Amino acid sequence: MLNRENIENLLTKGGNVIGSDGEKIGSIGQLYADDDTGEPTWVTAKTGLFGTSQSFVPVEGAHSQGDDLVVPYSKEHVKDAPRVDVDGHLTPEEEDRLYTYYERGARTYSESQNDVDLQGDADLNAGTPTAGIDSDRRADRGTVGHDTSGPTTDDAMTRSEERLHVGTERETTGRARLRKYVTTENVTKTVPVQREEVRLEREPITDANRGSALSGPDISEEEHEVVLHEERPVVQKEAVPVERVRLDKDVVHDDVTVNEEVRKEHIDADGVDRDGRR
């Protein structure tokens, strides 16, 4: 059996009122309890555009299902219930209309607040709401409906969405520098060289050389020498500038695809027919 604490927990969790046909009637609006016993007697279901209307449903026979409240009446039956203002208390006349509609029998009220009917239920002459929407009315009667989840603003909801703005920022990705170092390698070159060698020549005495041959003593000892020469490679090294090297920068253009999630608000109309009328 449902008690006040059970239904208030459903209110806190934002549960829905589900009909016996399995269809959602609306979200749970307010809980009405008996003034004497504090036991829940009525609960309202928010219906109409943005939940601007509330239909009263008896708590008796209802049961919880997860975060929802399942009542033993169909969605259409609840939506056709007599319209009663959610203004803090139910008058005896209003309760009579609701009891008659839900075929629970009209209540008998007396001056005593402790009267008990034939079924043993406590007198519900002044059922009091314990949780749900703010029951204050808009002073501005030109506004249709009122907010049910926060302070009343105007007659429209603002739908917002996130926009993606992509820019660029400059950051350091690396450094480049020039460094000079010395290596050694072998270079081979072929250089032509000359050298002198001695060749012995003999010639006979002729009239042409007779004078030279008889110019010395007849018999003597003597030496004659020839100086020989040859070329050898001479290696010299010099440092010669061959090029100049510097660092420069080029700007390269690329296309980068950015993939990011953005949020959008959507607005659904509950209880509105296709032609826009309730």
PDB file of C-alpha atoms in Angstrom:
ATOM      1  CA  MET A   1       0.000   0.000   0.000  1.00  0.00           C
ATOM      2  CA  LEU A   2       1.275   3.417  -0.907  1.00  0.00           C
ATOM      3  CA  ASN A   3       1.907   5.918   1.852  1.00  0.00           C
ATOM      4  CA  ARG A   4       2.832   9.575   1.881  1.00  0.00           C
ATOM      5  CA  GLU A   5       6.569   8.865   1.996  1.00  0.00           C
ATOM      6  CA  ASN A   6       6.384   6.560  -1.037  1.00  0.00           C
ATOM      7  CA  ILE A   7       4.642   9.148  -3.201  1.00  0.00           C
ATOM      8  CA  GLU A   8       6.861  11.997  -2.008  1.00  0.00           C
ATOM      9  CA  ASN A   9       9.872   9.920  -3.088  1.00  0.00           C
ATOM     10  CA  LEU A  10       8.312   9.587  -6.535  1.00  0.00           C
ATOM     11  CA  LEU A  11       7.792  13.363  -6.589  1.00  0.00           C
ATOM     12  CA  THR A  12      11.442  13.945  -5.724  1.00  0.00           C
ATOM     13  CA  LYS A  13      12.578  11.636  -8.537  1.00  0.00           C
ATOM     14  CA  GLY A  14      10.324  13.380 -11.051  1.00  0.00           C
ATOM     15  CA  GLY A  15       8.213  10.301 -11.749  1.00  0.00           C
ATOM     16  CA  ASN A  16       5.229  10.017 -14.076  1.00  0.00           C
ATOM     17  CA  VAL A  17       1.620   8.956 -13.638  1.00  0.00           C
ATOM     18  CA  ILE A  18       0.953   5.859 -15.779  1.00  0.00           C
ATOM     19  CA  GLY A  19      -2.566   4.750 -16.693  1.00  0.00           C
ATOM     20  CA  SER A  20      -3.957   1.223 -16.492  1.00  0.00           C
ATOM     21  CA  ASP A  21      -3.544   1.034 -20.277  1.00  0.00           C
ATOM     22  CA  GLY A  22       0.218   1.537 -19.894  1.00  0.00           C
ATOM     23  CA  GLU A  23       0.187   5.052 -21.373  1.00  0.00           C
ATOM     24  CA  LYS A  24       1.801   8.012 -19.679  1.00  0.00           C
ATOM     25  CA  ILE A  25      -0.820  10.422 -18.398  1.00  0.00           C
ATOM     26  CA  GLY A  26       1.640  13.090 -17.248  1.00  0.00           C
ATOM     27  CA  SER A  27       4.296  13.804 -14.685  1.00  0.00           C
ATOM     28  CA  ILE A  28       3.431  13.745 -10.993  1.00  0.00           C
ATOM     29  CA  GLY A  29       2.357  17.237  -9.930  1.00  0.00           C
ATOM     30  CA  GLN A  30       1.109  17.493  -6.335  1.00  0.00           C
ATOM     31  CA  LEU A  31       0.152  15.185  -3.509  1.00  0.00           C
ATOM     32  CA  TYR A  32      -2.985  15.833  -1.444  1.00  0.00           C
ATOM     33  CA  ALA A  33      -3.185  14.327   2.044  1.00  0.00           C
ATOM     34  CA  ASP A  34      -5.877  14.084   4.663  1.00  0.00           C
ATOM     35  CA  ASP A  35      -5.618  16.868   7.252  1.00  0.00           C
ATOM     36  CA  ASP A  36      -6.271  14.498  10.164  1.00  0.00           C
ATOM     37  CA  THR A  37      -4.304  11.371   9.296  1.00  0.00           C
ATOM     38  CA  GLY A  38      -1.749  12.753   6.846  1.00  0.00           C
ATOM     39  CA  GLU A  39      -2.375   9.803   4.528  1.00  0.00           C
ATOM     40  CA  PRO A  40      -2.294  10.532   0.763  1.00  0.00           C
ATOM     41  CA  THR A  41      -5.690  10.704  -0.894  1.00  0.00           C
ATOM     42  CA  TRP A  42      -5.218  12.424  -4.247  1.00  0.00           C
ATOM     43  CA  VAL A  43      -2.354  12.965  -6.648  1.00  0.00           C
ATOM     44  CA  THR A  44      -2.325  15.269  -9.660  1.00  0.00           C
ATOM     45  CA  ALA A  45      -0.974  14.471 -13.106  1.00  0.00           C
ATOM     46  CA  LYS A  46       0.414  17.335 -15.188  1.00  0.00           C
ATOM     47  CA  THR A  47      -1.282  17.332 -18.575  1.00  0.00           C
ATOM     48  CA  GLY A  48      -1.859  19.813 -21.350  1.00  0.00           C
ATOM     49  CA  LEU A  49       0.673  22.050 -23.057  1.00  0.00           C
ATOM     50  CA  PHE A  50       3.901  22.067 -21.001  1.00  0.00           C
ATOM     51  CA  GLY A  51       1.996  20.559 -18.086  1.00  0.00           C
ATOM     52  CA  THR A  52      -0.176  23.637 -17.555  1.00  0.00           C
ATOM     53  CA  SER A  53      -3.216  21.532 -16.567  1.00  0.00           C
ATOM     54  CA  GLN A  54      -3.422  19.073 -13.696  1.00  0.00           C
ATOM     55  CA  SER A  55      -5.876  16.210 -13.374  1.00  0.00           C
ATOM     56  CA  PHE A  56      -6.764  14.728  -9.987  1.00  0.00           C
ATOM     57  CA  VAL A  57      -6.438  10.941  -9.547  1.00  0.00           C
ATOM     58  CA  PRO A  58      -7.293   8.911  -6.429  1.00  0.00           C
ATOM     59  CA  VAL A  59      -4.286   7.339  -4.713  1.00  0.00           C
ATOM     60  CA  GLU A  60      -6.357   4.357  -3.644  1.00  0.00           C
ATOM     61  CA  GLY A  61      -5.579   1.358  -5.820  1.00  0.00           C
ATOM     62  CA  ALA A  62      -2.381   2.914  -7.237  1.00  0.00           C
ATOM     63  CA  HIS A  63       1.044   1.302  -6.954  1.00  0.00           C
ATOM     64  CA  SER A  64       4.608   2.333  -7.693  1.00  0.00           C
ATOM     65  CA  GLN A  65       6.541   0.968 -10.635  1.00  0.00           C
ATOM     66  CA  GLY A  66      10.177   2.124 -10.517  1.00  0.00           C
ATOM     67  CA  ASP A  67      10.025   5.931 -10.420  1.00  0.00           C
ATOM     68  CA  ASP A  68       6.428   6.012 -11.746  1.00  0.00           C
ATOM     69  CA  LEU A  69       2.995   5.808 -10.157  1.00  0.00           C
ATOM     70  CA  VAL A  70       0.540   3.409 -11.863  1.00  0.00           C
ATOM     71  CA  VAL A  71      -3.147   4.221 -11.289  1.00  0.00           C
ATOM     72  CA  PRO A  72      -6.127   1.934 -12.013  1.00  0.00           C
ATOM     73  CA  TYR A  73      -7.614   4.306 -14.596  1.00  0.00           C
ATOM     74  CA  SER A  74      -6.943   4.812 -18.297  1.00  0.00           C
ATOM     75  CA  LYS A  75      -5.289   7.919 -19.678  1.00  0.00           C
ATOM     76  CA  GLU A  76      -8.477   9.179 -21.330  1.00  0.00           C
ATOM     77  CA  HIS A  77     -10.502   8.571 -18.172  1.00  0.00           C
ATOM     78  CA  VAL A  78      -8.133  10.690 -16.085  1.00  0.00           C
ATOM     79  CA  LYS A  79      -7.882  13.486 -18.659  1.00  0.00           C
ATOM     80  CA  ASP A  80     -11.701  13.774 -18.722  1.00  0.00           C
ATOM     81  CA  ALA A  81     -11.925  14.137 -14.923  1.00  0.00           C
ATOM     82  CA  PRO A  82     -13.630  17.280 -13.554  1.00  0.00           C
ATOM     83  CA  ARG A  83     -11.358  20.309 -13.593  1.00  0.00           C
ATOM     84  CA  VAL A  84     -10.443  21.444 -10.090  1.00  0.00           C
ATOM     85  CA  ASP A  85      -8.142  24.349  -9.306  1.00  0.00           C
ATOM     86  CA  VAL A  86      -4.887  23.392  -7.638  1.00  0.00           C
ATOM     87  CA  ASP A  87      -5.149  26.111  -4.995  1.00  0.00           C
ATOM     88  CA  GLY A  88      -4.213  24.490  -1.715  1.00  0.00           C
ATOM     89  CA  HIS A  89      -7.466  22.823  -0.524  1.00  0.00           C
ATOM     90  CA  LEU A  90     -10.278  20.794  -1.988  1.00  0.00           C
ATOM     91  CA  THR A  91     -13.738  21.987  -1.084  1.00  0.00           C
ATOM     92  CA  PRO A  92     -16.395  19.418  -0.176  1.00  0.00           C
ATOM     93  CA  GLU A  93     -18.153  20.147  -3.468  1.00  0.00           C
ATOM     94  CA  GLU A  94     -14.953  19.577  -5.464  1.00  0.00           C
ATOM     95  CA  GLU A  95     -14.273  16.275  -3.697  1.00  0.00           C
ATOM     96  CA  ASP A  96     -17.854  15.171  -4.272  1.00  0.00           C
ATOM     97  CA  ARG A  97     -17.477  15.778  -8.002  1.00  0.00           C
ATOM     98  CA  LEU A  98     -14.218  13.835  -8.119  1.00  0.00           C
ATOM     99  CA  TYR A  99     -15.534  10.913  -6.040  1.00  0.00           C
ATOM    100  CA  THR A 100     -18.653  10.719  -8.201  1.00  0.00           C
ATOM    101  CA  TYR A 101     -16.623  10.752 -11.403  1.00  0.00           C
ATOM    102  CA  TYR A 102     -14.298   7.985 -10.237  1.00  0.00           C
ATOM    103  CA  GLU A 103     -17.395   6.016  -9.001  1.00  0.00           C
ATOM    104  CA  ARG A 104     -16.242   5.975  -5.406  1.00  0.00           C
ATOM    105  CA  GLY A 105     -19.437   7.483  -4.044  1.00  0.00           C
ATOM    106  CA  ALA A 106     -20.045  10.999  -2.763  1.00  0.00           C
ATOM    107  CA  ARG A 107     -18.534  11.791   0.625  1.00  0.00           C
ATOM    108  CA  THR A 108     -20.718  12.714   3.614  1.00  0.00           C
ATOM    109  CA  TYR A 109     -19.326  15.660   5.617  1.00  0.00           C
ATOM    110  CA  SER A 110     -20.237  16.718   9.126  1.00  0.00           C
ATOM    111  CA  GLU A 111     -19.128  19.463  11.439  1.00  0.00           C
ATOM    112  CA  SER A 112     -16.730  17.067  13.168  1.00  0.00           C
ATOM    113  CA  GLN A 113     -13.336  16.663  11.573  1.00  0.00           C
ATOM    114  CA  ASN A 114     -13.133  13.072  12.869  1.00  0.00           C
ATOM    115  CA  ASP A 115     -16.195  11.647  11.123  1.00  0.00           C
ATOM    116  CA  VAL A 116     -15.547   8.288   9.440  1.00  0.00           C
ATOM    117  CA  ASP A 117     -17.584   7.029   6.505  1.00  0.00           C
ATOM    118  CA  LEU A 118     -18.865   3.507   6.002  1.00  0.00           C
ATOM    119  CA  GLN A 119     -15.634   2.397   4.411  1.00  0.00           C
ATOM    120  CA  GLY A 120     -13.626   3.593   7.429  1.00  0.00           C
ATOM    121  CA  ASP A 121     -11.852   6.404   5.606  1.00  0.00           C
ATOM    122  CA  ALA A 122     -11.068   9.570   7.548  1.00  0.00           C
ATOM    123  CA  ASP A 123     -12.877  12.767   6.613  1.00  0.00           C
ATOM    124  CA  LEU A 124     -11.109  14.433   3.660  1.00  0.00           C
ATOM    125  CA  ASN A 125     -12.905  17.739   3.880  1.00  0.00           C
ATOM    126  CA  ALA A 126      -9.682  19.743   3.634  1.00  0.00           C
ATOM    127  CA  GLY A 127      -7.096  17.733   1.730  1.00  0.00           C
ATOM    128  CA  THR A 128      -3.788  19.655   1.655  1.00  0.00           C
ATOM    129  CA  PRO A 129      -1.055  19.586  -1.016  1.00  0.00           C
ATOM    130  CA  THR A 130       2.328  18.508   0.365  1.00  0.00           C
ATOM    131  CA  ALA A 131       4.647  18.682  -2.668  1.00  0.00           C
ATOM    132  CA  GLY A 132       4.785  19.637  -6.322  1.00  0.00           C
ATOM    133  CA  ILE A 133       4.365  22.812  -8.290  1.00  0.00           C
ATOM    134  CA  ASP A 134       4.028  26.336  -6.941  1.00  0.00           C
ATOM    135  CA  SER A 135       0.333  27.125  -6.682  1.00  0.00           C
ATOM    136  CA  ASP A 136       0.703  30.897  -6.966  1.00  0.00           C
ATOM    137  CA  ARG A 137      -1.157  32.406  -9.886  1.00  0.00           C
ATOM    138  CA  ARG A 138       0.312  34.767 -12.411  1.00  0.00           C
ATOM    139  CA  ALA A 139      -0.682  38.383 -11.785  1.00  0.00           C
ATOM    140  CA  ASP A 140      -0.415  39.020 -15.478  1.00  0.00           C
ATOM    141  CA  ARG A 141      -3.457  37.300 -16.914  1.00  0.00           C
ATOM    142  CA  GLY A 142      -2.226  37.868 -20.468  1.00  0.00           C
ATOM    143  CA  THR A 143       0.328  35.066 -20.095  1.00  0.00           C
ATOM    144  CA  VAL A 144      -0.900  31.591 -21.032  1.00  0.00           C
ATOM    145  CA  GLY A 145       0.144  28.967 -18.477  1.00  0.00           C
ATOM    146  CA  HIS A 146       2.909  29.139 -15.894  1.00  0.00           C
ATOM    147  CA  ASP A 147       6.228  27.451 -15.249  1.00  0.00           C
ATOM    148  CA  THR A 148       6.073  24.180 -13.318  1.00  0.00           C
ATOM    149  CA  SER A 149       9.778  23.532 -12.756  1.00  0.00           C
ATOM    150  CA  GLY A 150      11.030  26.944 -11.648  1.00  0.00           C
ATOM    151  CA  PRO A 151      10.109  30.603 -11.221  1.00  0.00           C
ATOM    152  CA  THR A 152       7.459  31.825 -13.624  1.00  0.00           C
ATOM    153  CA  THR A 153       8.945  33.954 -16.397  1.00  0.00           C
ATOM    154  CA  ASP A 154       6.831  34.542 -19.495  1.00  0.00           C
ATOM    155  CA  ASP A 155       4.680  32.596 -21.941  1.00  0.00           C
ATOM    156  CA  ALA A 156       7.497  31.048 -23.949  1.00  0.00           C
ATOM    157  CA  MET A 157      10.477  28.775 -23.522  1.00  0.00           C
ATOM    158  CA  THR A 158      13.892  29.778 -24.772  1.00  0.00           C
ATOM    159  CA  ARG A 159      15.629  27.039 -26.740  1.00  0.00           C
ATOM    160  CA  SER A 160      19.412  27.310 -26.779  1.00  0.00           C
ATOM    161  CA  GLU A 161      22.174  25.386 -28.445  1.00  0.00           C
ATOM    162  CA  GLU A 162      25.937  25.390 -28.385  1.00  0.00           C
ATOM    163  CA  ARG A 163      27.861  26.781 -31.339  1.00  0.00           C
ATOM    164  CA  LEU A 164      31.365  25.633 -32.198  1.00  0.00           C
ATOM    165  CA  HIS A 165      33.911  28.415 -32.647  1.00  0.00           C
ATOM    166  CA  VAL A 166      37.288  27.158 -33.866  1.00  0.00           C
ATOM    167  CA  GLY A 167      40.378  29.363 -33.855  1.00  0.00           C
ATOM    168  CA  THR A 168      44.122  28.846 -33.792  1.00  0.00           C
ATOM    169  CA  GLU A 169      46.867  29.471 -31.283  1.00  0.00           C
ATOM    170  CA  ARG A 170      50.615  29.594 -31.790  1.00  0.00           C
ATOM    171  CA  GLU A 171      52.747  27.115 -29.876  1.00  0.00           C
ATOM    172  CA  THR A 172      56.375  25.935 -30.008  1.00  0.00           C
ATOM    173  CA  THR A 173      56.742  22.540 -31.687  1.00  0.00           C
ATOM    174  CA  GLY A 174      60.534  22.225 -31.978  1.00  0.00           C
ATOM    175  CA  ARG A 175      63.888  23.914 -32.581  1.00  0.00           C
ATOM    176  CA  ALA A 176      66.385  23.755 -35.477  1.00  0.00           C
ATOM    177  CA  ARG A 177      70.055  24.801 -35.254  1.00  0.00           C
ATOM    178  CA  LEU A 178      73.233  24.698 -37.353  1.00  0.00           C
ATOM    179  CA  ARG A 179      76.289  22.871 -36.009  1.00  0.00           C
ATOM    180  CA  LYS A 180      79.677  22.639 -37.779  1.00  0.00           C
ATOM    181  CA  TYR A 181      82.034  19.734 -37.195  1.00  0.00           C
ATOM    182  CA  VAL A 182      85.204  18.334 -38.872  1.00  0.00           C
ATOM    183  CA  THR A 183      85.594  14.957 -40.550  1.00  0.00           C
ATOM    184  CA  THR A 184      88.671  13.435 -42.251  1.00  0.00           C
ATOM    185  CA  GLU A 185      88.672  11.660 -45.604  1.00  0.00           C
ATOM    186  CA  ASN A 186      91.337  10.340 -47.959  1.00  0.00           C
ATOM    187  CA  VAL A 187      91.884  12.127 -51.262  1.00  0.00           C
ATOM    188  CA  THR A 188      93.897  10.351 -53.995  1.00  0.00           C
ATOM    189  CA  LYS A 189      95.460  12.299 -56.873  1.00  0.00           C
ATOM    190  CA  THR A 190      97.983  11.202 -59.514  1.00  0.00           C
ATOM    191  CA  VAL A 191     100.839  13.643 -60.197  1.00  0.00           C
ATOM    192  CA  PRO A 192     103.321  13.115 -63.101  1.00  0.00           C
ATOM    193  CA  VAL A 193     107.005  13.318 -62.020  1.00  0.00           C
ATOM    194  CA  GLN A 194     110.333  13.159 -63.863  1.00  0.00           C
ATOM    195  CA  ARG A 195     113.707  11.671 -62.882  1.00  0.00           C
ATOM    196  CA  GLU A 196     117.081  11.481 -64.540  1.00  0.00           C
ATOM    197  CA  GLU A 197     118.887   8.219 -65.265  1.00  0.00           C
ATOM    198  CA  VAL A 198     122.477   7.654 -66.489  1.00  0.00           C
ATOM    199  CA  ARG A 199     122.982   6.287 -69.954  1.00  0.00           C
ATOM    200  CA  LEU A 200     126.414   5.256 -71.184  1.00  0.00           C
ATOM    201  CA  GLU A 201     127.236   6.399 -74.751  1.00  0.00           C
ATOM    202  CA  ARG A 202     130.264   5.375 -76.810  1.00  0.00           C
ATOM    203  CA  GLU A 203     131.357   7.137 -79.982  1.00  0.00           C
ATOM    204  CA  PRO A 204     134.331   6.454 -82.314  1.00  0.00           C
ATOM    205  CA  ILE A 205     137.122   8.965 -82.901  1.00  0.00           C
ATOM    206  CA  THR A 206     136.392  11.027 -85.936  1.00  0.00           C
ATOM    207  CA  ASP A 207     137.768  14.153 -87.435  1.00  0.00           C
ATOM    208  CA  ALA A 208     135.084  16.064 -85.661  1.00  0.00           C
ATOM    209  CA  ASN A 209     136.040  14.931 -82.145  1.00  0.00           C
ATOM    210  CA  ARG A 210     139.738  14.170 -82.625  1.00  0.00           C
ATOM    211  CA  GLY A 211     140.786  17.509 -81.174  1.00  0.00           C
ATOM    212  CA  SER A 212     138.823  16.921 -77.986  1.00  0.00           C
ATOM    213  CA  ALA A 213     140.187  13.407 -77.679  1.00  0.00           C
ATOM    214  CA  LEU A 214     143.877  14.515 -77.943  1.00  0.00           C
ATOM    215  CA  SER A 215     143.493  17.540 -75.649  1.00  0.00           C
ATOM    216  CA  GLY A 216     144.487  15.669 -72.487  1.00  0.00           C
ATOM    217  CA  PRO A 217     147.475  13.624 -71.473  1.00  0.00           C
ATOM    218  CA  ASP A 218     148.212  10.490 -73.276  1.00  0.00           C
ATOM    219  CA  ILE A 219     147.824   8.169 -70.317  1.00  0.00           C
ATOM    220  CA  SER A 220     146.141   9.331 -67.067  1.00  0.00           C
ATOM    221  CA  GLU A 221     143.608   8.503 -64.372  1.00  0.00           C
ATOM    222  CA  GLU A 222     140.596  10.709 -63.933  1.00  0.00           C
ATOM    223  CA  GLU A 223     136.935  10.737 -62.900  1.00  0.00           C
ATOM    224  CA  HIS A 224     133.914  12.356 -64.448  1.00  0.00           C
ATOM    225  CA  GLU A 225     130.523  12.558 -62.816  1.00  0.00           C
ATOM    226  CA  VAL A 226     127.017  13.561 -63.804  1.00  0.00           C
ATOM    227  CA  VAL A 227     124.447  14.916 -61.315  1.00  0.00           C
ATOM    228  CA  LEU A 228     121.096  13.157 -61.528  1.00  0.00           C
ATOM    229  CA  HIS A 229     117.752  14.855 -60.644  1.00  0.00           C
ATOM    230  CA  GLU A 230     114.212  13.665 -60.103  1.00  0.00           C
ATOM    231  CA  GLU A 231     110.871  15.274 -59.184  1.00  0.00           C
ATOM    232  CA  ARG A 232     108.845  14.362 -56.122  1.00  0.00           C
ATOM    233  CA  PRO A 233     105.276  15.312 -55.133  1.00  0.00           C
ATOM    234  CA  VAL A 234     104.922  18.250 -52.825  1.00  0.00           C
ATOM    235  CA  VAL A 235     101.638  18.390 -50.827  1.00  0.00           C
ATOM    236  CA  GLN A 236     100.210  21.618 -49.526  1.00  0.00           C
ATOM    237  CA  LYS A 237      96.736  22.133 -47.973  1.00  0.00           C
ATOM    238  CA  GLU A 238      94.707  25.300 -47.759  1.00  0.00           C
ATOM    239  CA  ALA A 239      91.259  26.055 -46.395  1.00  0.00           C
ATOM    240  CA  VAL A 240      88.982  27.238 -49.182  1.00  0.00           C
ATOM    241  CA  PRO A 241      85.405  28.513 -48.565  1.00  0.00           C
ATOM    242  CA  VAL A 242      82.988  26.484 -50.692  1.00  0.00           C
ATOM    243  CA  GLU A 243      79.470  27.588 -49.561  1.00  0.00           C
ATOM    244  CA  ARG A 244      77.443  29.437 -46.945  1.00  0.00           C
ATOM    245  CA  VAL A 245      74.607  27.733 -45.035  1.00  0.00           C
ATOM    246  CA  ARG A 246      71.845  29.464 -43.067  1.00  0.00           C
ATOM    247  CA  LEU A 247      68.453  28.557 -41.537  1.00  0.00           C
ATOM    248  CA  ASP A 248      65.238  29.972 -42.963  1.00  0.00           C
ATOM    249  CA  LYS A 249      61.548  29.234 -42.350  1.00  0.00           C
ATOM    250  CA  ASP A 250      58.711  28.453 -44.765  1.00  0.00           C
ATOM    251  CA  VAL A 251      55.008  28.598 -43.860  1.00  0.00           C
ATOM    252  CA  VAL A 252      53.115  25.444 -44.851  1.00  0.00           C
ATOM    253  CA  HIS A 253      49.299  25.530 -44.972  1.00  0.00           C
ATOM    254  CA  ASP A 254      47.340  22.438 -43.941  1.00  0.00           C
ATOM    255  CA  ASP A 255      43.641  21.724 -43.361  1.00  0.00           C
ATOM    256  CA  VAL A 256      42.789  20.208 -39.970  1.00  0.00           C
ATOM    257  CA  THR A 257      39.323  18.732 -39.339  1.00  0.00           C
ATOM    258  CA  VAL A 258      37.946  19.402 -35.845  1.00  0.00           C
ATOM    259  CA  ASN A 259      35.361  16.965 -34.456  1.00  0.00           C
ATOM    260  CA  GLU A 260      33.631  18.116 -31.262  1.00  0.00           C
ATOM    261  CA  GLU A 261      30.262  17.456 -29.621  1.00  0.00           C
ATOM    262  CA  VAL A 262      27.835  20.348 -29.096  1.00  0.00           C
ATOM    263  CA  ARG A 263      24.611  20.308 -27.134  1.00  0.00           C
ATOM    264  CA  LYS A 264      21.210  21.468 -28.374  1.00  0.00           C
ATOM    265  CA  GLU A 265      17.979  21.977 -26.515  1.00  0.00           C
ATOM    266  CA  HIS A 266      14.786  20.545 -27.992  1.00  0.00           C
ATOM    267  CA  ILE A 267      11.237  21.370 -26.973  1.00  0.00           C
ATOM    268  CA  ASP A 268       8.421  18.810 -27.170  1.00  0.00           C
ATOM    269  CA  ALA A 269       4.770  19.733 -26.743  1.00  0.00           C
ATOM    270  CA  ASP A 270       2.872  17.314 -24.503  1.00  0.00           C
ATOM    271  CA  GLY A 271      -0.899  17.178 -24.785  1.00  0.00           C
ATOM    272  CA  VAL A 272      -1.118  19.172 -28.015  1.00  0.00           C
ATOM    273  CA  ASP A 273      -3.020  17.870 -31.065  1.00  0.00           C
ATOM    274  CA  ARG A 274      -1.626  18.145 -34.554  1.00  0.00           C
ATOM    275  CA  ASP A 275      -3.601  21.326 -35.208  1.00  0.00           C
ATOM    276  CA  GLY A 276      -1.856  22.981 -32.218  1.00  0.00           C
ATOM    277  CA  ARG A 277      -4.924  22.943 -29.936  1.00  0.00           C
ATOM    278  CA  ARG A 278      -5.383  20.987 -26.743  1.00  0.00           C
TER     279      ARG A 278
END
